[in-house]
Short mmCIF file of C-alpha atoms and ligand atoms in Angstrom, two decimals:
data_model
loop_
_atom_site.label_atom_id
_atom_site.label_comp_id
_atom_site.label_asym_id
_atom_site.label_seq_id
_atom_site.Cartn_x
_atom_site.Cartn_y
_atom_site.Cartn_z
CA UNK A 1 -6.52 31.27 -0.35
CA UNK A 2 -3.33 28.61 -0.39
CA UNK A 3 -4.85 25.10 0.27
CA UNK A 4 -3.56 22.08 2.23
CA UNK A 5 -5.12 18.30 2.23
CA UNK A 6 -4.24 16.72 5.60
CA UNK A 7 -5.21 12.91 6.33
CA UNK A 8 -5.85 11.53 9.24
CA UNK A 9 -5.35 7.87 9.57
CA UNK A 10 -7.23 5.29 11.67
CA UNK A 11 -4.93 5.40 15.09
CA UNK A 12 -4.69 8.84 14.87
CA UNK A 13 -8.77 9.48 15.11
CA UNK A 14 -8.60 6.48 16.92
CA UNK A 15 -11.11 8.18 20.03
CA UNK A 16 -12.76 11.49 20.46
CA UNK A 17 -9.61 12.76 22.20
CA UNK A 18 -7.51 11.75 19.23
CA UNK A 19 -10.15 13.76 16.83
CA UNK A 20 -10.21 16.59 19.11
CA UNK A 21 -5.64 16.66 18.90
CA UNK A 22 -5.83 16.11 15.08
CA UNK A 23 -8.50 18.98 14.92
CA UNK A 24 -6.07 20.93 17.00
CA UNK A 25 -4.16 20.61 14.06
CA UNK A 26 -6.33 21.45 11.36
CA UNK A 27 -7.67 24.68 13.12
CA UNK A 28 -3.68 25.97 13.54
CA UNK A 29 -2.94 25.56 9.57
CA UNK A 30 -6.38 27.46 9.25
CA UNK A 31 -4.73 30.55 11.47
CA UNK A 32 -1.81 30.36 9.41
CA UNK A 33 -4.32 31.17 6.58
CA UNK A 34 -4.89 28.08 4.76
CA UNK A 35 -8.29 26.80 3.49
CA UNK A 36 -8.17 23.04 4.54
CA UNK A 37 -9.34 19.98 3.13
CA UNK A 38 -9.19 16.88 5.89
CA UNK A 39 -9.50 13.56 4.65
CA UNK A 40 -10.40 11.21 7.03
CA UNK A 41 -9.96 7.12 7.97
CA UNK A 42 -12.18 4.89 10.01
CA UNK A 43 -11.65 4.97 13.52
CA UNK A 44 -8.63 2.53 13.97
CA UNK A 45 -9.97 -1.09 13.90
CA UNK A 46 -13.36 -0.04 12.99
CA UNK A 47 -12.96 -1.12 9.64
CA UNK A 48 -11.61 -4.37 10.36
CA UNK A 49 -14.98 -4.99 12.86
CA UNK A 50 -16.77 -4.04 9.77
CA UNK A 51 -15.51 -6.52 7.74
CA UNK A 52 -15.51 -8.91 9.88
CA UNK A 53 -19.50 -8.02 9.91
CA UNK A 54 -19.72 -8.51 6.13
CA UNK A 55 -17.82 -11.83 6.18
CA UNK A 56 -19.94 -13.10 9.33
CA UNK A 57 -23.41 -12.82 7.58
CA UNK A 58 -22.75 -13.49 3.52
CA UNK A 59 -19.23 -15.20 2.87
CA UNK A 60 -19.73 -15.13 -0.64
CA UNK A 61 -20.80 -11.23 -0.30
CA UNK A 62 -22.08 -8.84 -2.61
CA UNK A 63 -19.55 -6.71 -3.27
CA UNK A 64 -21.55 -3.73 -3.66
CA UNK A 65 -23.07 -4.31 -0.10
CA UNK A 66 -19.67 -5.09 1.24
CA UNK A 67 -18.87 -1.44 -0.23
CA UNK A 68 -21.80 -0.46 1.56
CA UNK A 69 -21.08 -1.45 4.70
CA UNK A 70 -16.84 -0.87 5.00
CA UNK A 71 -17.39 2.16 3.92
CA UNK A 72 -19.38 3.78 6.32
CA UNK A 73 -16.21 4.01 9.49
CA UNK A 74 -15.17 6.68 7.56
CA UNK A 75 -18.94 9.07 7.87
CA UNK A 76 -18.71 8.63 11.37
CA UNK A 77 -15.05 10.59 11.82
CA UNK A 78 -15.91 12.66 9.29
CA UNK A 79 -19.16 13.94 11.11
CA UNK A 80 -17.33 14.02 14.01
CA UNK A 81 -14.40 15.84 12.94
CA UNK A 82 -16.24 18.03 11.65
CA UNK A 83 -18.61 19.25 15.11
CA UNK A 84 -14.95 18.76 16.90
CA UNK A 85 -13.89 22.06 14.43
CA UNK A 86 -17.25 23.69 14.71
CA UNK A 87 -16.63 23.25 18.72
CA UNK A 88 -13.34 25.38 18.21
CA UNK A 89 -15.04 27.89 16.31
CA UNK A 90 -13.58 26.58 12.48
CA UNK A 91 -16.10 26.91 9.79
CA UNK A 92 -16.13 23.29 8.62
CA UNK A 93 -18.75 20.70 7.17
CA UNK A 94 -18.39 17.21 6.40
CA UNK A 95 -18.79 15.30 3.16
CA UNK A 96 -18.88 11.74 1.85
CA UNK A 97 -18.10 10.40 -1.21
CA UNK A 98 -21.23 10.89 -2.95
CA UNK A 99 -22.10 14.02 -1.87
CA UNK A 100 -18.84 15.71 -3.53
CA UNK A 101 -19.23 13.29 -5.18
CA UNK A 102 -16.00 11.17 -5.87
CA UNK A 103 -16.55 9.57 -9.25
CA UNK A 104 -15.05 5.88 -9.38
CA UNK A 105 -15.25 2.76 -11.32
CA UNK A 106 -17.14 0.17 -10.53
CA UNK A 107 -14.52 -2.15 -9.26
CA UNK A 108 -16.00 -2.71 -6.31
CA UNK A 109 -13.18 -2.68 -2.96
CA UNK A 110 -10.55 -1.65 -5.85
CA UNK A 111 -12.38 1.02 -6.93
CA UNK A 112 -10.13 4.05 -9.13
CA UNK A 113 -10.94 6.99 -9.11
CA UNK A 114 -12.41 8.80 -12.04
CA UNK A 115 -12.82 12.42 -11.26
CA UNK A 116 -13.86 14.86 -8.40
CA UNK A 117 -15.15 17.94 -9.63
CA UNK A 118 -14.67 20.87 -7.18
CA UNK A 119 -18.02 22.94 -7.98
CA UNK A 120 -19.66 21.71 -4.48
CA UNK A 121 -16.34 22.40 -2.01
CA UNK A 122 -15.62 25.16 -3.76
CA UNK A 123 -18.99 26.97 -3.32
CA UNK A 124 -18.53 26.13 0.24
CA UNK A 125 -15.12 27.33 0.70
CA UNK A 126 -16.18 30.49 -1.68
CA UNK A 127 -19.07 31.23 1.58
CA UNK A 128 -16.36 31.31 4.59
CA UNK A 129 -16.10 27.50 5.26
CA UNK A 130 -12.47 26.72 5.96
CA UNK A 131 -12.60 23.33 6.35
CA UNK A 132 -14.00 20.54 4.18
CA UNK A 133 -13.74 16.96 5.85
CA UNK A 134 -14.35 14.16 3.37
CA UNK A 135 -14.95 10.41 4.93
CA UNK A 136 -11.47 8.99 2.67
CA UNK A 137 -11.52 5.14 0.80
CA UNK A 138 -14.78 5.86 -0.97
CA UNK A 139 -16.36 6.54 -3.95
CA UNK A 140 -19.43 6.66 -5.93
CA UNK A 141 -19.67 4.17 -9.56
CA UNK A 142 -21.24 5.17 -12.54
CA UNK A 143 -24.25 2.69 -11.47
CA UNK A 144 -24.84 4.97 -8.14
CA UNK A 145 -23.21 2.59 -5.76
CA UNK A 146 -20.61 3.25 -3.30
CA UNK A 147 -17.26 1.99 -4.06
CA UNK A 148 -13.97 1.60 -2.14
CA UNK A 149 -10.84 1.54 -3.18
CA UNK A 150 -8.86 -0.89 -1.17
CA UNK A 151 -7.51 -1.19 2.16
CA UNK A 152 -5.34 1.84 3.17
CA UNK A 153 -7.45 3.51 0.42
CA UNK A 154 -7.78 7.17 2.49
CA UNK A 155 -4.14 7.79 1.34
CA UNK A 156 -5.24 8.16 -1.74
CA UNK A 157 -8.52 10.12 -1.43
CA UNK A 158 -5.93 12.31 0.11
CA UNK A 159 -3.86 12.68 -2.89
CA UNK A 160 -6.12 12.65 -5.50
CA UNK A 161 -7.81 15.68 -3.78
CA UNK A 162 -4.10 17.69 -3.51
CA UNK A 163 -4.28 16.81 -7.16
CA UNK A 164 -7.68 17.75 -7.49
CA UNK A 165 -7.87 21.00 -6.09
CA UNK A 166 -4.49 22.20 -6.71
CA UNK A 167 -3.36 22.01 -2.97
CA UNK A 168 0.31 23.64 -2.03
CA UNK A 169 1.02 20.07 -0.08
CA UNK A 170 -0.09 16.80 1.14
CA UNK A 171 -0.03 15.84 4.79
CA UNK A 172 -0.22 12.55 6.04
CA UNK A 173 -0.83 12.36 9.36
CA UNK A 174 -0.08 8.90 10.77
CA UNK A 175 1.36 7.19 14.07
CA UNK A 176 5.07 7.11 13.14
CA UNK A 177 7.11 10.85 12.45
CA UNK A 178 7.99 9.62 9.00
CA UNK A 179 9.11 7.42 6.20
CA UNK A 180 12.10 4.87 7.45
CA UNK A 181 14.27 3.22 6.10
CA UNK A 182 12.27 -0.46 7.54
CA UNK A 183 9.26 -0.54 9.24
CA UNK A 184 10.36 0.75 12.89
CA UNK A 185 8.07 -1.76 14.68
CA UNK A 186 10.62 -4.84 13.34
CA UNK A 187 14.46 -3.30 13.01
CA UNK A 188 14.86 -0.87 16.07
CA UNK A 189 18.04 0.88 13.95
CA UNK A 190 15.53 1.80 11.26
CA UNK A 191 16.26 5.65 10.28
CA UNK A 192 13.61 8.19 9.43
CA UNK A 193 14.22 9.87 6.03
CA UNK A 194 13.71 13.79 5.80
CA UNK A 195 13.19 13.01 1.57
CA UNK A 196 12.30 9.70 -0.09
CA UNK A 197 11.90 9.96 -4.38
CA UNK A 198 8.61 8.82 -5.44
CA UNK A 199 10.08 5.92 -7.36
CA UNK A 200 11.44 4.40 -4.20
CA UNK A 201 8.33 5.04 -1.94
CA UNK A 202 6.55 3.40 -4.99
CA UNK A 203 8.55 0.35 -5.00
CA UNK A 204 8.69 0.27 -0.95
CA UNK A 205 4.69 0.18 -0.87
CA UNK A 206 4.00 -1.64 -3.31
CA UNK A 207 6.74 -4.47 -1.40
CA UNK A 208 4.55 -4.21 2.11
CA UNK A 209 5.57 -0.67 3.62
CA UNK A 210 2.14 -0.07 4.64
CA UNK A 211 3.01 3.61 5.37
CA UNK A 212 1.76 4.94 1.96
CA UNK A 213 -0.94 2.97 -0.09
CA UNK A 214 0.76 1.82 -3.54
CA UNK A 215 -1.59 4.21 -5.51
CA UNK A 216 -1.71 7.02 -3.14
CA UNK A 217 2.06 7.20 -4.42
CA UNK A 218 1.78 6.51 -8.14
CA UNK A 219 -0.92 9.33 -8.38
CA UNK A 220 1.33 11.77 -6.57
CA UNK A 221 4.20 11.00 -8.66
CA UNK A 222 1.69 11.41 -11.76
CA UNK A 223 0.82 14.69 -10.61
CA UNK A 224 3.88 15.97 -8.82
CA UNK A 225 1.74 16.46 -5.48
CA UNK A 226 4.25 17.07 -2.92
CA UNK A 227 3.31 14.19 -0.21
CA UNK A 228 4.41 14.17 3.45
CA UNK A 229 4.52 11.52 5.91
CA UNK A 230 4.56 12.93 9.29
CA UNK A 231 3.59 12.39 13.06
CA UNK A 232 -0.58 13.41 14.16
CA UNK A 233 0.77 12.82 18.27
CA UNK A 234 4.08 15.18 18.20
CA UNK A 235 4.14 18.91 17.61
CA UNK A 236 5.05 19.55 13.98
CA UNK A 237 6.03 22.15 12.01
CA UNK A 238 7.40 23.00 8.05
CA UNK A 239 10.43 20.54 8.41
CA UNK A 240 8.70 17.62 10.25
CA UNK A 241 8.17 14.40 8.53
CA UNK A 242 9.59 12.76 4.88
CA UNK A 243 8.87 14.55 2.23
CA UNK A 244 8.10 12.08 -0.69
CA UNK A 245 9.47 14.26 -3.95
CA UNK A 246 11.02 14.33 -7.07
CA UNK A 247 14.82 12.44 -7.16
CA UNK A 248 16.06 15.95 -8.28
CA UNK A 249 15.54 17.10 -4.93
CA UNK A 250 17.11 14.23 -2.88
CA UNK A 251 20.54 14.92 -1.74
CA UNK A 252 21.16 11.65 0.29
CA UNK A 253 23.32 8.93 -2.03
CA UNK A 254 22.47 5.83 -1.03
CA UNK A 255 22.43 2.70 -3.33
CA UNK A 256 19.70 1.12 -0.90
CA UNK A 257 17.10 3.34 0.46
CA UNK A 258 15.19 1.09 2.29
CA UNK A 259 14.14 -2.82 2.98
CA UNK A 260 10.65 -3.37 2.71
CA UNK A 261 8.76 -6.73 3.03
CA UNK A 262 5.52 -9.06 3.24
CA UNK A 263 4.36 -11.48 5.64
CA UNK A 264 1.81 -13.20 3.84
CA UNK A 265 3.26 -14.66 1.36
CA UNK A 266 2.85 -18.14 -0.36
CA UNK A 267 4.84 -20.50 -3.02
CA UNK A 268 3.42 -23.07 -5.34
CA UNK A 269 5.50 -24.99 -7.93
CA UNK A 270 4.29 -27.12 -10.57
CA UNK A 271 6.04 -29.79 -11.09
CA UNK A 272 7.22 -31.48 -14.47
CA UNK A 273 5.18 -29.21 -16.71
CA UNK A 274 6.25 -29.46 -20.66
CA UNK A 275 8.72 -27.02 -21.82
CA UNK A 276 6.84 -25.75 -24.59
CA UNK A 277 5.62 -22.49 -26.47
CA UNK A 278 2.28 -22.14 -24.64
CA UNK A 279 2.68 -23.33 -21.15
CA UNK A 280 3.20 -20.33 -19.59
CA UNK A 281 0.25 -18.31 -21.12
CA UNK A 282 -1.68 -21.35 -19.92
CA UNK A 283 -0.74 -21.59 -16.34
CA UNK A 284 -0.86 -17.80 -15.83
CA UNK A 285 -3.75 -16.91 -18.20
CA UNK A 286 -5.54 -19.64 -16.05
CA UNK A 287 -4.48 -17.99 -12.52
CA UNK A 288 -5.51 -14.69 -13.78
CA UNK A 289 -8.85 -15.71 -14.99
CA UNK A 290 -9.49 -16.63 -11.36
CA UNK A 291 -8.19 -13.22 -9.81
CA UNK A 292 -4.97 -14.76 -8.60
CA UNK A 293 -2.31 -12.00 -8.18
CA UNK A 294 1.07 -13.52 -9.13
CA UNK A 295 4.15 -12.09 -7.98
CA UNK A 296 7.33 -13.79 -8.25
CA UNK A 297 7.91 -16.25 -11.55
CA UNK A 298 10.55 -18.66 -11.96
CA UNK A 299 11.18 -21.44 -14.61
CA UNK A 300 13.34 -24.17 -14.11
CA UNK A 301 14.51 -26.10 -17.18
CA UNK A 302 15.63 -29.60 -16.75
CA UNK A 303 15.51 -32.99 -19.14
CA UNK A 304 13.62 -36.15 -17.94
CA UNK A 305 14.93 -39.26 -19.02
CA UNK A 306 11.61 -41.47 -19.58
CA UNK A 307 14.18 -44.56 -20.85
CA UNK A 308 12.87 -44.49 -24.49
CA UNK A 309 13.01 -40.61 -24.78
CA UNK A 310 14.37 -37.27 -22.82
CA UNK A 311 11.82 -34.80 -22.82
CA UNK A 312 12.77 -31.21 -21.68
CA UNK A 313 10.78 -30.39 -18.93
CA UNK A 314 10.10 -26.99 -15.99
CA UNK A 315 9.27 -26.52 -12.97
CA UNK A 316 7.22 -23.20 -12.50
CA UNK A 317 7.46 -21.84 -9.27
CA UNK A 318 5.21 -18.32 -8.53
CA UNK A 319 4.24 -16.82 -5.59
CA UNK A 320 1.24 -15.21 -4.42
CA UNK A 321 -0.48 -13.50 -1.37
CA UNK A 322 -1.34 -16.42 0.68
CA UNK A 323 -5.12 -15.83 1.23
CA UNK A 324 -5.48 -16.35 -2.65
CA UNK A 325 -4.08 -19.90 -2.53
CA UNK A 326 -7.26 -21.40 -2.47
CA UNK A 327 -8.22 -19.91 -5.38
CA UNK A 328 -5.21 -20.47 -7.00
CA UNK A 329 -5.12 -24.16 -6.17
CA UNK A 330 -8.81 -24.59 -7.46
CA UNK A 331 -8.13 -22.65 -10.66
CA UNK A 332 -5.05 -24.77 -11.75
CA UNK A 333 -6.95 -27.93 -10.25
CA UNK A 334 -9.70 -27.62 -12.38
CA UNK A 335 -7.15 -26.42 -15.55
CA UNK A 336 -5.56 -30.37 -15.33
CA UNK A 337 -9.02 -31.97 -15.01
CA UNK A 338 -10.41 -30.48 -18.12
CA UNK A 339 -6.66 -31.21 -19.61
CA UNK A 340 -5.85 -28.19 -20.17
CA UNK A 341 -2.63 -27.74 -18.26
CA UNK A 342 -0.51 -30.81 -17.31
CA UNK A 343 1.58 -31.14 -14.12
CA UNK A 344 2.97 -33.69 -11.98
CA UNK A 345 2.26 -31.99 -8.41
CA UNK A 346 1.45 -29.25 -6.83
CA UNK A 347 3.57 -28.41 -3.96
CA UNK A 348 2.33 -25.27 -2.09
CA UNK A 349 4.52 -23.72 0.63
CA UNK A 350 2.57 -21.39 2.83
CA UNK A 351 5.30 -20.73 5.56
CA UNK A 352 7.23 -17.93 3.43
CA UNK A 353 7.85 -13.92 3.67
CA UNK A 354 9.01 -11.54 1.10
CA UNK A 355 11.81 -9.43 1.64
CA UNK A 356 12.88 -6.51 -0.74
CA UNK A 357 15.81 -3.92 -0.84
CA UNK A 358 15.17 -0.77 -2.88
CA UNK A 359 17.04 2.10 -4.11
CA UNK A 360 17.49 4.01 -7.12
CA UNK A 361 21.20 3.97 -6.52
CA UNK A 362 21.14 0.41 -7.80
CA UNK A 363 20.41 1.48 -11.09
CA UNK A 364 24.33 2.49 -11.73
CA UNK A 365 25.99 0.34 -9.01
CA UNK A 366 26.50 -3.65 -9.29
CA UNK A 367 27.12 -5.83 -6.96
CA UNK A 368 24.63 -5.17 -4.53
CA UNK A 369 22.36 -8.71 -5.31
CA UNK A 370 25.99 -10.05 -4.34
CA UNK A 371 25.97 -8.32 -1.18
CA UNK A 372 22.57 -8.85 -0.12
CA UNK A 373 22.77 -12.73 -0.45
CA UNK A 374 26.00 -12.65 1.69
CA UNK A 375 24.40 -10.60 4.58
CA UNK A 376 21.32 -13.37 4.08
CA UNK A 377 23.90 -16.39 4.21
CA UNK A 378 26.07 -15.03 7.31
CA UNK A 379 22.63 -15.42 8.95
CA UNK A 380 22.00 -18.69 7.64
CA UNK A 381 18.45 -17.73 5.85
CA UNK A 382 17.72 -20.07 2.60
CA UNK A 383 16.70 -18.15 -0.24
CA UNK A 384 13.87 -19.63 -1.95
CA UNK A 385 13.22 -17.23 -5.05
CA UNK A 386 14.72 -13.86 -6.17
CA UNK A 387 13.65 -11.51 -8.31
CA UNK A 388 15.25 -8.18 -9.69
CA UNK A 389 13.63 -4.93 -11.50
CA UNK A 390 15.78 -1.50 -11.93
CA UNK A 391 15.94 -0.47 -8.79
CA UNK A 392 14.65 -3.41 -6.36
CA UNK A 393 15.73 -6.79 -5.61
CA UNK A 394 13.25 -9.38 -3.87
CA UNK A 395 13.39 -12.88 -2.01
CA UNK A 396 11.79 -15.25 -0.72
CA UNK A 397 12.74 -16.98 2.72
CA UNK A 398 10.82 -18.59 5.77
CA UNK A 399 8.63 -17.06 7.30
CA UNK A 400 10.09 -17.45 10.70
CA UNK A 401 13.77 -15.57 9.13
CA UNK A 402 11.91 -12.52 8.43
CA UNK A 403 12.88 -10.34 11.09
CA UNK A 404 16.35 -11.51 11.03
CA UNK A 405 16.29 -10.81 7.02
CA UNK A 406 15.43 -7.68 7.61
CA UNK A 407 17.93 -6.43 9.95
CA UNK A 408 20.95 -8.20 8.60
CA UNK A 409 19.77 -6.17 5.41
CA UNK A 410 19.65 -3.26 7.07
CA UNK A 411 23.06 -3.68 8.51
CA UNK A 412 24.38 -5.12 5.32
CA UNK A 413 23.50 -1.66 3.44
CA UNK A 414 24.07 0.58 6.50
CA UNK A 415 20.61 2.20 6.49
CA UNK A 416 21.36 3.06 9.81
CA UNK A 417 23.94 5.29 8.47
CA UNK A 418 22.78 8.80 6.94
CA UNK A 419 24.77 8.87 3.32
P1 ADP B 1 -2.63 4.89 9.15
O1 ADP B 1 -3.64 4.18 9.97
O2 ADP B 1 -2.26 6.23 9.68
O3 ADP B 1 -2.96 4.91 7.69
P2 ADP B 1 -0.82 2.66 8.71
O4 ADP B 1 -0.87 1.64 9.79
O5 ADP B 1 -1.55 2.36 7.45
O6 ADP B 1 -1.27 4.04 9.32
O7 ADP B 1 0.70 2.98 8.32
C1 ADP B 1 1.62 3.33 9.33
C2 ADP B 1 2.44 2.11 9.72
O8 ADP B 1 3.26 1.72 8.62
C3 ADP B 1 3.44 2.35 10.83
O9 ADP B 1 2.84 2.19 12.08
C4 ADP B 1 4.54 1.33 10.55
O10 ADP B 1 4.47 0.21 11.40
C5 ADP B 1 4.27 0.86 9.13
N1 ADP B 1 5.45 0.93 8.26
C6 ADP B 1 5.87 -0.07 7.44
N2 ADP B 1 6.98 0.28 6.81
C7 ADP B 1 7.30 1.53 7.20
C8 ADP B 1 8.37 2.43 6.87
N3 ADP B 1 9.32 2.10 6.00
N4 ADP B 1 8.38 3.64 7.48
C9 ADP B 1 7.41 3.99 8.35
N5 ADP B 1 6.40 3.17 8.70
C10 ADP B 1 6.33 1.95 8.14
N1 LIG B 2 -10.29 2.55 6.80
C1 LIG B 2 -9.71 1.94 5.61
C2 LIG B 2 -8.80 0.79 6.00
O1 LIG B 2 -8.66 0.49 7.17
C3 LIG B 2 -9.02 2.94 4.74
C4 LIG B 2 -7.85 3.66 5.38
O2 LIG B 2 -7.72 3.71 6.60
O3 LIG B 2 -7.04 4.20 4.64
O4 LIG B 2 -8.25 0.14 5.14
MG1 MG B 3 -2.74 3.49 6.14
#
């Protein structure tokens, strides 16, 4: 029988009404003759409370038992979901990660995924079952310990499954109709896409379009899993949604597909650094040691005139997600006291936003860096860094200009525009 994965994210299991409307939808792709597989978030703000739990009793956790506990929202829809189907008369059972069982690494909370062999759903499916709900964001390591695999992880169980078991789609179900071109909650112009390319929904997560987890859309790509975003509280059919695909099948032209962006952002410069082979590796080989995540990178060469001598000298500015600034701090603190890094200050800047166009358009159009610093001057917002790859081009501004960034981009570009 054809087979579809369809996820159900936290708002949209978000109470036992909510399962029993997203079961509603499971049972009518079943009629239409599909063996299902339903992957399945936490409740919506379960996992958070969870979390919260962890952090309350051990702040330097375990990670395994932090594992242990954030994982577990996700049994509790999956159990339900599944008597919710039995209730409609579905043949369904419910699984968790170890029981299918979801091989991972042991990265504990950013946990990948290693295989899922189908013997076990299969059998089922091969007896009359139609439906097999899996609890999504967890795993099992090669130690026999539950992993997760990051926040927003169920996307990805999702895909990895369509890869998995060879399924003719993948259906997100989630609380907006689609993919748009910003975050609908901030620009009230944002445009839903009927097709997005996998490069751009790539570059769009990975810049803070929560929508899709980063991974959920590099494994689709990797496998050529057709992935759809689409609404679980409207009534949707074959053409509902954005279809995330290959750029062959786009026929929209755009140079900028979207503006995506983060809130929690941070900046730290270095100042007066030496300007030698070395420093780098130093500064950045320290900050990864200590788990930092580094983003943006810029160097600023300059000459100090010490009277007797001029010594070339940088400034390294980076930026980070600002709940690893801490860390950061420490890391490159400790770096100068054992002398091995030398700086003048450390000036951190916590009040900043990132705020990123993309669109694979760019790749064969200049001029649109030009035209996105205009739109952010007519507005008045400082930039603080930029950064460019192929097809995106980032800044940094305050924090408070976010909003404002965004939807002078989005006029800028005329996203509100079909192309
Ligand atoms: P779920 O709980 O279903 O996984 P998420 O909250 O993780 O849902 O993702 C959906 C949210 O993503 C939307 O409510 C929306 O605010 C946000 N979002 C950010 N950028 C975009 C975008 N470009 N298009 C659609 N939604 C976006
Ligand atoms: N429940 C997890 C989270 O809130 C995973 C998910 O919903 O995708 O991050
Ligand atoms: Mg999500």
């Amino acid at each position: 029988m054809p087979l579809l994965v369809m996820k159900f994210g936290g708002t949209s299991v978000a109470d036992l009404d909510r399962i029993a409307n997203a079961a509603q939808k499971v049972k009518r792709e079943v009629e239409r003759g599909y063996d299902v597989i339903v992957i399945v978030s936490a409740m919506s703000g379960k996992t958070n409370e969870l979390v919260g739990w962890v952090e309350a009793t051990s702040p330097f956790y375990d990670a395994r038992e932090y594992d242990a506990v954030v994982s577990s929202g996700e049994n509790i829809t999956a159990g339900l979901m599944a008597l919710r189907l039995q209730e409609m008369n579905v043949p369904a059972r419910s699984w968790q990660g170890w029981q299918v069982p979801i091989h991972t690494t042991s990265a504990h909370s950013a946990a990948r995924f290693k295989s899922i062999p189908r013997d076990n759903i299969d059998a089922k499916f091969a007896e009359g079952m139609r439906v097999a709900v899996v609890s999504g964001f967890q795993g099992l390591s090669e130690e026999g310990r539950i992993t997760t695999l990051g926040r927003g992880g169920s996307d990805t169980t999702a895909v990895a499954f369509a890869a998995a078991f060879g399924a003719e789609r993948c259906d997100i179900y989630t609380d907006v109709d689609g993919v748009y071109t910003t975050d609908p909650r901030v620009s009230s112009k944002a445009r839903k896409l009927d097709r997005i390319a996998y490069e751009e929904m790539l570059e769009l997560a990975s810049l803070g379009a929560k929508v899709l987890q980063t991974r959920s859309v590099e494994l689709a790509m990797r496998n050529n899993v057709r992935l759809r975003v689409l609404s679980s509280f409207e009534d949707t059919d074959e053409t509902s949604g954005t279809l995330v695909c290959g750029e062959d099948e786009i026929m929209e032209s755009k140079i900028v597909s979207g503006v995506a962006f983060s809130r929690d952002e941070a900046k730290m410069t270095l100042v007066t650094v030496e300007d030698r082979p070395g420093i780098a590796s130093g500064i950045f080989g320290t900050l990864a040691d200590a788990g930092v995540n580094v983003d943006m990178i810029v160097q600023n060469i300059s000459e100090r005139n010490y009277g007797d001598h001029i010594e070339a000298v940088t400034d390294m500015t980076f930026s980070c997600p600002i709940n690893q600034v801490s860390r950061a701090k420490k890391a490159l603190e400790d770096a100068q006291a054992a002398n091995a890094l030398g700086y003048e200050d450390l000036v951190v800047d916590t009040e900043v936003a990132k705020v990123s166009v993309v669109g694979i358009g760019m790749r064969s159009h200049a001029g649109v860096a030009a035209r996105m610093f205009k739109a952010l001057a007519a507005e008045n917002v400082n930039i603080k860094v930029i950064a460019t790859s192929e097809i995106k081009i980032s800044v940094l501004v305050d924090r408070k200009y976010l909003e404002l960034a965004v939807q002078a981009l989005h006029d800028a570009f005329d996203l509100d525009k079909a192309g």
